[in-house]
PDB file of C-alpha atoms in Angstrom:
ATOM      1  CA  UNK A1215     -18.088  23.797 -16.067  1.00  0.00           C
ATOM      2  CA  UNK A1216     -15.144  22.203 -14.135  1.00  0.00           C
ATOM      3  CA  UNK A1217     -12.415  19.964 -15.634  1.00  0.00           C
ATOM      4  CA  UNK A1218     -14.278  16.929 -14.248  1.00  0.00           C
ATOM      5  CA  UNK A1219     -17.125  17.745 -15.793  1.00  0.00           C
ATOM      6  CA  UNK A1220     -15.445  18.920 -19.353  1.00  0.00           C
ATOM      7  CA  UNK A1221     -13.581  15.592 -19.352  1.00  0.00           C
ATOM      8  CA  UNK A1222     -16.822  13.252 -18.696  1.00  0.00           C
ATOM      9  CA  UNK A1223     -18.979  14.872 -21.493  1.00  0.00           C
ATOM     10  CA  UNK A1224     -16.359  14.617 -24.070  1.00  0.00           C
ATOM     11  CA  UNK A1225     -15.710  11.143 -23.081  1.00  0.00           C
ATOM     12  CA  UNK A1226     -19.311  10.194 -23.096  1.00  0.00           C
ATOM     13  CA  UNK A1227     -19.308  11.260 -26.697  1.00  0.00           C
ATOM     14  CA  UNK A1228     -16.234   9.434 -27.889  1.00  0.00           C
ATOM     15  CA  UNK A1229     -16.535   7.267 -30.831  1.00  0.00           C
ATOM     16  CA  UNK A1230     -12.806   6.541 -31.497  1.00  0.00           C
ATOM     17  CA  UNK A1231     -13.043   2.981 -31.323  1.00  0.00           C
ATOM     18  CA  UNK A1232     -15.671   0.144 -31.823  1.00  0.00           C
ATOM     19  CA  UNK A1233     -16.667  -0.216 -27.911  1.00  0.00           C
ATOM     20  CA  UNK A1234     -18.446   2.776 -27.584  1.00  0.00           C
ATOM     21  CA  UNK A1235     -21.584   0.693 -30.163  1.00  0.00           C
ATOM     22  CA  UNK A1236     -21.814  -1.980 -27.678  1.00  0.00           C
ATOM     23  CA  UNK A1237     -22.131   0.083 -24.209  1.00  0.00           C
ATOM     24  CA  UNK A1238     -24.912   0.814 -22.358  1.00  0.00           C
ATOM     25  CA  UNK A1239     -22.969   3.523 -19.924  1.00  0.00           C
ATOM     26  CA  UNK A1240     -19.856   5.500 -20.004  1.00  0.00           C
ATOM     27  CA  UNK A1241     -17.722   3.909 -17.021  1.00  0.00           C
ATOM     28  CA  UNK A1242     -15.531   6.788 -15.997  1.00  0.00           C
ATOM     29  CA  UNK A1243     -14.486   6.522 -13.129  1.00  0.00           C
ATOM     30  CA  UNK A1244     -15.478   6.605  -9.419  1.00  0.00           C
ATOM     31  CA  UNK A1245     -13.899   8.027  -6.017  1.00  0.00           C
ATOM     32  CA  UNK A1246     -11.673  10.811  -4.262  1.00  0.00           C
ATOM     33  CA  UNK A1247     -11.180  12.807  -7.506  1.00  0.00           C
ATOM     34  CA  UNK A1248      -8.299  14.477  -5.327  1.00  0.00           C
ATOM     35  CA  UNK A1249      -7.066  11.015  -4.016  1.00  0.00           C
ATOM     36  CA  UNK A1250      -3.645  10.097  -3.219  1.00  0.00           C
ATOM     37  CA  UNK A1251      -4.296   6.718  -4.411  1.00  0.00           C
ATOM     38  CA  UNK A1252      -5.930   5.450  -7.765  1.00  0.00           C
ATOM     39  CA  UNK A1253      -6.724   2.150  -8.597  1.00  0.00           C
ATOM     40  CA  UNK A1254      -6.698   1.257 -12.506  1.00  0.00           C
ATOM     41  CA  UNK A1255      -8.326  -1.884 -14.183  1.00  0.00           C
ATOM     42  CA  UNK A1256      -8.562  -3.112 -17.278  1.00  0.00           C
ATOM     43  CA  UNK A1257     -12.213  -2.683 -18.566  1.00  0.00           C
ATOM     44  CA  UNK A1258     -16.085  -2.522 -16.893  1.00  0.00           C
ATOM     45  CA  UNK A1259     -17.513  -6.005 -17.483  1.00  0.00           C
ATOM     46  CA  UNK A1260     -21.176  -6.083 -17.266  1.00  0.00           C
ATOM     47  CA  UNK A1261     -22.377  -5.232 -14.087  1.00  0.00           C
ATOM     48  CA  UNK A1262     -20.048  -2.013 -14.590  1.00  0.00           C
ATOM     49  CA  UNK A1263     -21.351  -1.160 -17.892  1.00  0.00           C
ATOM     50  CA  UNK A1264     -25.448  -1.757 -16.536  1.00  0.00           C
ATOM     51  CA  UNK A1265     -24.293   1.078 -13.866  1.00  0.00           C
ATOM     52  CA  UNK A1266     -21.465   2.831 -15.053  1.00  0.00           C
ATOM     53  CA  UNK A1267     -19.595   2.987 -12.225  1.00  0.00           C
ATOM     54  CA  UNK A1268     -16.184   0.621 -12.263  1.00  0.00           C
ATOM     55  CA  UNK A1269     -15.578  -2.507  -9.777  1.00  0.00           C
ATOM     56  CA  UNK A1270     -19.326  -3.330  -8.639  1.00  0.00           C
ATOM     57  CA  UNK A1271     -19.998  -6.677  -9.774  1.00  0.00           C
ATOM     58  CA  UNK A1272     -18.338  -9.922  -8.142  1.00  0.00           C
ATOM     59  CA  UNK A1273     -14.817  -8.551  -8.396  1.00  0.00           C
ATOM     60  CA  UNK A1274     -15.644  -5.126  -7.105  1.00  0.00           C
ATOM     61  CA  UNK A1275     -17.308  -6.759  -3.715  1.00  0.00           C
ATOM     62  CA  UNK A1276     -13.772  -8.374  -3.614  1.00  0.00           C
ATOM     63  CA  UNK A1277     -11.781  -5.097  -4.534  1.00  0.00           C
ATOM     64  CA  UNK A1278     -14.088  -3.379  -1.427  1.00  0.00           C
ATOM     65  CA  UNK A1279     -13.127  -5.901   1.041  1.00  0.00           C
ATOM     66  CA  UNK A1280      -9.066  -5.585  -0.210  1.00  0.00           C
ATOM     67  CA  UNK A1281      -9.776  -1.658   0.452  1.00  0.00           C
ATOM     68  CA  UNK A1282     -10.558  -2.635   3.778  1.00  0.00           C
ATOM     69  CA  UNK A1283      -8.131  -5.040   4.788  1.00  0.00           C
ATOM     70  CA  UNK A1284      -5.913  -2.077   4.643  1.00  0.00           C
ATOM     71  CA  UNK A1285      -8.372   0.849   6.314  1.00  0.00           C
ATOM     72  CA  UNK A1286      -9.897   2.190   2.865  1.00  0.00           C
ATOM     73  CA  UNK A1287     -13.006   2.292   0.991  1.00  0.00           C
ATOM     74  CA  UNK A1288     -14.437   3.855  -2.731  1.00  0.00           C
ATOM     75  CA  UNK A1289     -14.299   7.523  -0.979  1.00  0.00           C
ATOM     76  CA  UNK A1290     -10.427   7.544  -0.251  1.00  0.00           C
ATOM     77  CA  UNK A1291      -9.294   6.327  -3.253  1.00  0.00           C
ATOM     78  CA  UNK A1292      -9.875   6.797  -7.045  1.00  0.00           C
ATOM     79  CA  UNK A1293     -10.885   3.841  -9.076  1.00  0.00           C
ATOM     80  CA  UNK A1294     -10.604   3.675 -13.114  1.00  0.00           C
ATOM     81  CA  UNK A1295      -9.935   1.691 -16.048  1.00  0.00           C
ATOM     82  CA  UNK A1296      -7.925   1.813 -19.334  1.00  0.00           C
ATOM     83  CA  UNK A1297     -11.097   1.912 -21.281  1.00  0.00           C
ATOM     84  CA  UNK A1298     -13.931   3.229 -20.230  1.00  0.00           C
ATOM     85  CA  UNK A1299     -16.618   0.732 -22.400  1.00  0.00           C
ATOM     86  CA  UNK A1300     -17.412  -2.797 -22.101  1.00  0.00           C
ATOM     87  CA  UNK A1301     -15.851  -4.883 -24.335  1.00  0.00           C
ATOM     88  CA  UNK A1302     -18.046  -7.598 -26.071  1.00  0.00           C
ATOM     89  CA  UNK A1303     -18.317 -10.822 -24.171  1.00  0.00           C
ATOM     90  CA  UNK A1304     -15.802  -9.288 -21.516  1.00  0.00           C
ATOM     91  CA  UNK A1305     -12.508  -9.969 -23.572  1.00  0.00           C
ATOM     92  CA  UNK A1306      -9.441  -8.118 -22.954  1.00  0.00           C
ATOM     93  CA  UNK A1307      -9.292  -5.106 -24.690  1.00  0.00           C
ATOM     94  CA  UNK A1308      -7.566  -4.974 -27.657  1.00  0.00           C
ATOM     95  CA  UNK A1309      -4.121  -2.947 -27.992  1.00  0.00           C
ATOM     96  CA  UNK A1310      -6.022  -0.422 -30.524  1.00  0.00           C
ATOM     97  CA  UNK A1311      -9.180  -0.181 -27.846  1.00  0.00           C
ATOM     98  CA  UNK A1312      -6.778   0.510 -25.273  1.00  0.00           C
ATOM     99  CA  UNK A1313      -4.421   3.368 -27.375  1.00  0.00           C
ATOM    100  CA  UNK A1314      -7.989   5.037 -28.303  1.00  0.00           C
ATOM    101  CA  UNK A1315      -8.848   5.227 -24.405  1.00  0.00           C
ATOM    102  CA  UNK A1316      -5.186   6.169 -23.389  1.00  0.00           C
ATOM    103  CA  UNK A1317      -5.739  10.286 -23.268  1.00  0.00           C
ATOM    104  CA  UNK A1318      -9.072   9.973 -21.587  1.00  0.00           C
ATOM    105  CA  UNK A1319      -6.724   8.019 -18.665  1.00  0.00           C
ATOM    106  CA  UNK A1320      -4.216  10.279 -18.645  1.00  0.00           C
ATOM    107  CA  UNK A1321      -6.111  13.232 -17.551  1.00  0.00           C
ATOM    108  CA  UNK A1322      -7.922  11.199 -15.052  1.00  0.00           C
ATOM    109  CA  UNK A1323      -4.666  10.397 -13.515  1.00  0.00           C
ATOM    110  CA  UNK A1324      -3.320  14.290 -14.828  1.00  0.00           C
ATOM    111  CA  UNK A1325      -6.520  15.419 -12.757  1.00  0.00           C
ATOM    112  CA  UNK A1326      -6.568  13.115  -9.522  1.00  0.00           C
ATOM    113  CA  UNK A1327      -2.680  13.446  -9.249  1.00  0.00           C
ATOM    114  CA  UNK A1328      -2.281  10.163  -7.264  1.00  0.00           C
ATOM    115  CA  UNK A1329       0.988  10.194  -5.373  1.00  0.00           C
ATOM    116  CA  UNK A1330       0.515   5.923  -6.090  1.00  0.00           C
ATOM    117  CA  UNK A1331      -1.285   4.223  -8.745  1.00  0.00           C
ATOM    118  CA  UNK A1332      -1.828   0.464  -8.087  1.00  0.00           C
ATOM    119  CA  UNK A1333      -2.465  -1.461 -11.090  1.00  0.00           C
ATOM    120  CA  UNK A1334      -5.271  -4.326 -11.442  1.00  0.00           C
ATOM    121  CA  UNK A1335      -4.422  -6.966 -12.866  1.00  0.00           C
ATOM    122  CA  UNK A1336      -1.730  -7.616 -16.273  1.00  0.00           C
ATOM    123  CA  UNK A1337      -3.518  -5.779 -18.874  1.00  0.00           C
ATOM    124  CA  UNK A1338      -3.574  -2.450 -16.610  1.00  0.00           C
ATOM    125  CA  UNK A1339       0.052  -3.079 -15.585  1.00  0.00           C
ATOM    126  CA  UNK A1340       1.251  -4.053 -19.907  1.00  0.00           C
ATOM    127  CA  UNK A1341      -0.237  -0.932 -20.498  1.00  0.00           C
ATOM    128  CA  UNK A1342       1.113   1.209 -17.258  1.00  0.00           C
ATOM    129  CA  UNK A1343       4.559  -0.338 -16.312  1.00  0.00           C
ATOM    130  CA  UNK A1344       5.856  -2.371 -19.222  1.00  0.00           C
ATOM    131  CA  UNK A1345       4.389  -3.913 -22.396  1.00  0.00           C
ATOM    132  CA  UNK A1346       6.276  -7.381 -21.292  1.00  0.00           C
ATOM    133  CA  UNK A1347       5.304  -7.278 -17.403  1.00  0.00           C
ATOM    134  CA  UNK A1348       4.879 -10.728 -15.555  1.00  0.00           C
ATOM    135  CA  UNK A1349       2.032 -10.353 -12.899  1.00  0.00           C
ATOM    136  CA  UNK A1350       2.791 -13.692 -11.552  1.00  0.00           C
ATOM    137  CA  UNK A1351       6.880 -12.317 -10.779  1.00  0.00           C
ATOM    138  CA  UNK A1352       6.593  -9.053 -10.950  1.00  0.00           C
ATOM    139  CA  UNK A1353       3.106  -8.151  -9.046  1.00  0.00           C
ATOM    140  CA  UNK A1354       4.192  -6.117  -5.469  1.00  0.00           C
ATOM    141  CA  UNK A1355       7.000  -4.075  -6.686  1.00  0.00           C
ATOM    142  CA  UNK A1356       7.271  -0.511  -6.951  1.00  0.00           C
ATOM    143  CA  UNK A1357       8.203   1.345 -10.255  1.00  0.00           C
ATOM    144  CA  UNK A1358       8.608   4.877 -11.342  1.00  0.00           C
ATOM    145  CA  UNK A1359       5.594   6.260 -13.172  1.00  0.00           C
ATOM    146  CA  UNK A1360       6.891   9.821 -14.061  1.00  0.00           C
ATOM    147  CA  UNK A1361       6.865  11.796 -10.340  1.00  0.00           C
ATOM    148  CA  UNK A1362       4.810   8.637  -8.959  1.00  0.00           C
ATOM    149  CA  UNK A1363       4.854   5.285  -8.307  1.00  0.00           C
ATOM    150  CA  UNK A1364       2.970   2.502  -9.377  1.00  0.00           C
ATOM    151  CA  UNK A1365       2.535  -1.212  -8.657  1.00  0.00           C
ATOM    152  CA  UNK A1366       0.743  -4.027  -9.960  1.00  0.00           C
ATOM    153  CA  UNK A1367      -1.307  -6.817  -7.875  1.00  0.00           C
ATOM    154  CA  UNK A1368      -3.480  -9.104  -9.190  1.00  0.00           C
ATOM    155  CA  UNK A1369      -7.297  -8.174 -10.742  1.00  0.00           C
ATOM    156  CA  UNK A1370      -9.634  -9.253  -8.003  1.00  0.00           C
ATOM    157  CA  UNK A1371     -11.453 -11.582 -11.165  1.00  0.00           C
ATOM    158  CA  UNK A1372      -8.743 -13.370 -11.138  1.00  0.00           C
ATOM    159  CA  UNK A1373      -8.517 -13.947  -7.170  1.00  0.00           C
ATOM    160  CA  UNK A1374     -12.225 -15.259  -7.410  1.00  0.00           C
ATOM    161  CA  UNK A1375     -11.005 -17.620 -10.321  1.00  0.00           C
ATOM    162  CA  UNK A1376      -7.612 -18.577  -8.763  1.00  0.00           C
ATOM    163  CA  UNK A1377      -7.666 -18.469  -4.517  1.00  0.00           C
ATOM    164  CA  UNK A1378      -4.628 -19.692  -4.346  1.00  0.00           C
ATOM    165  CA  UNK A1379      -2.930 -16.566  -5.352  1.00  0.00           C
ATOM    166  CA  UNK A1380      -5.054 -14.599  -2.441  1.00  0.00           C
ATOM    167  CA  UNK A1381      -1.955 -14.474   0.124  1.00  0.00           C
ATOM    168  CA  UNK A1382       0.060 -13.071  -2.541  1.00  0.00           C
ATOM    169  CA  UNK A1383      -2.545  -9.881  -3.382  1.00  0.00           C
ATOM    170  CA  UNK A1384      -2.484 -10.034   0.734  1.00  0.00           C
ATOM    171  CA  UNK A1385       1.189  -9.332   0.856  1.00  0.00           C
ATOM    172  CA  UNK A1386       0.532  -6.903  -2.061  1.00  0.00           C
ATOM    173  CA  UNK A1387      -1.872  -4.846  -0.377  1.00  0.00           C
ATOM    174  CA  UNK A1388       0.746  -4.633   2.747  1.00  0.00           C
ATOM    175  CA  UNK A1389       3.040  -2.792   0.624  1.00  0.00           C
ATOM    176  CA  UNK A1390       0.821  -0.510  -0.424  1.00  0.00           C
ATOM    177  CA  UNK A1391      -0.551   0.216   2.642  1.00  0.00           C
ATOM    178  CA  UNK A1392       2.791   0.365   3.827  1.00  0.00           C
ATOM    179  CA  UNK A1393       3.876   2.983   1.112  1.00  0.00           C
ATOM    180  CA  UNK A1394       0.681   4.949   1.501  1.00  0.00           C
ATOM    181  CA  UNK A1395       1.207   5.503   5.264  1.00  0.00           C
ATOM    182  CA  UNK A1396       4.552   7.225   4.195  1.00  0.00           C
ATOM    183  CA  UNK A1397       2.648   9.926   2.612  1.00  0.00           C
ATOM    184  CA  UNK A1398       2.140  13.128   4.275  1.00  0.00           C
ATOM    185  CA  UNK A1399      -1.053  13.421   6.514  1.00  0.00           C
ATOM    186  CA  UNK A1400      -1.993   9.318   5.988  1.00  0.00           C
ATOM    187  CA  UNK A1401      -0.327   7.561   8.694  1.00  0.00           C
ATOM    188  CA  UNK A1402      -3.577   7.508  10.653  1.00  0.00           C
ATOM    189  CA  UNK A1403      -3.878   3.231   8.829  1.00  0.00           C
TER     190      UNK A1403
END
């Protein structure tokens, strides 16, 4: 059995916090499990957890057409969340939800070994960047993340809720185009 493989079966089993009663499926994780690239949001909401695979309700339709505004799609990239179950009523998850999901993230990322992670949204960058990070100032920018580099844009929910903050996540997705053309072998965008 491969790591992959090893690290989806014990996460399918995980009962260290309350989400896993309320799920229907496990969403691990989806993509290039060798990308250069991984997207991380916050939770699946319920399109996700009906077919446990991240981003494919209204907001994943959105995140696809972002991908492509910038020459990518699902099979490039890697796309994840900070937990991997539903929470009720599609709340944010809770600080305690999050910390018991938090090792089952880190090997994804330990695994993929992205040379950029974007993050989705505030709660993925609070837990990622910096517990007090500002979206609305602070989405766009590059910071360290051990040997890689990360940067928040906005969670494509909340550019179907707010489209006024679409030219932003534009500009957004420029830089990281921009930064993942710089890596060896991907200036072909």
């Amino acid at each position: 059995m491969n790591s992959w493989e090893s690290l989806k079966q014990e996460c399918a089993v995980c009962r260290a916090c309350g989400l896993c009663e309320g799920r229907t499926n496990l969403v691990f994780g989806v993509g290039n499990e060798q990308a250069d690239l991984m997207f991380i949001g916050e939770g699946p909401g319920e399109q996700e957890d009906l077919q446990g695979v991240p981003f494919v309700g209204p907001a994943g339709k959105l995140l696809d057409a972002m991908l492509e505004m910038i020459n990518l799609d699902r099979s490039i990239v890697y796309i994840a969340n900070i937990v991997k179950c539903r929470p009720p009523h599609n709340r944010d998850p809770q600080p305690q939800e999050m910390q018991s999901c938090r090792p089952w993230l880190e090997r994804q990322i330990e695994l993929v070994d992205p040379k950029l992670i974007v993050c989705l949204g505030r709660i993925a960058a609070t837990a990622l960047i910096r517990e007090d990070f500002r979206i609305t100032k602070e989405h766009g920018q590059w910071f360290a993340y051990g040997q890689r580099r990360i940067l928040a844009t906005f969670h494509p929910s909340a550019l179907l809720r707010d489209p006024s903050r679409r030219p932003e996540a534009f500009m957004d997705l420029r830089e990281i185009r921009k930064e993942y053309r710089a890596l060896p072998g991907t200036n072909s965008l």
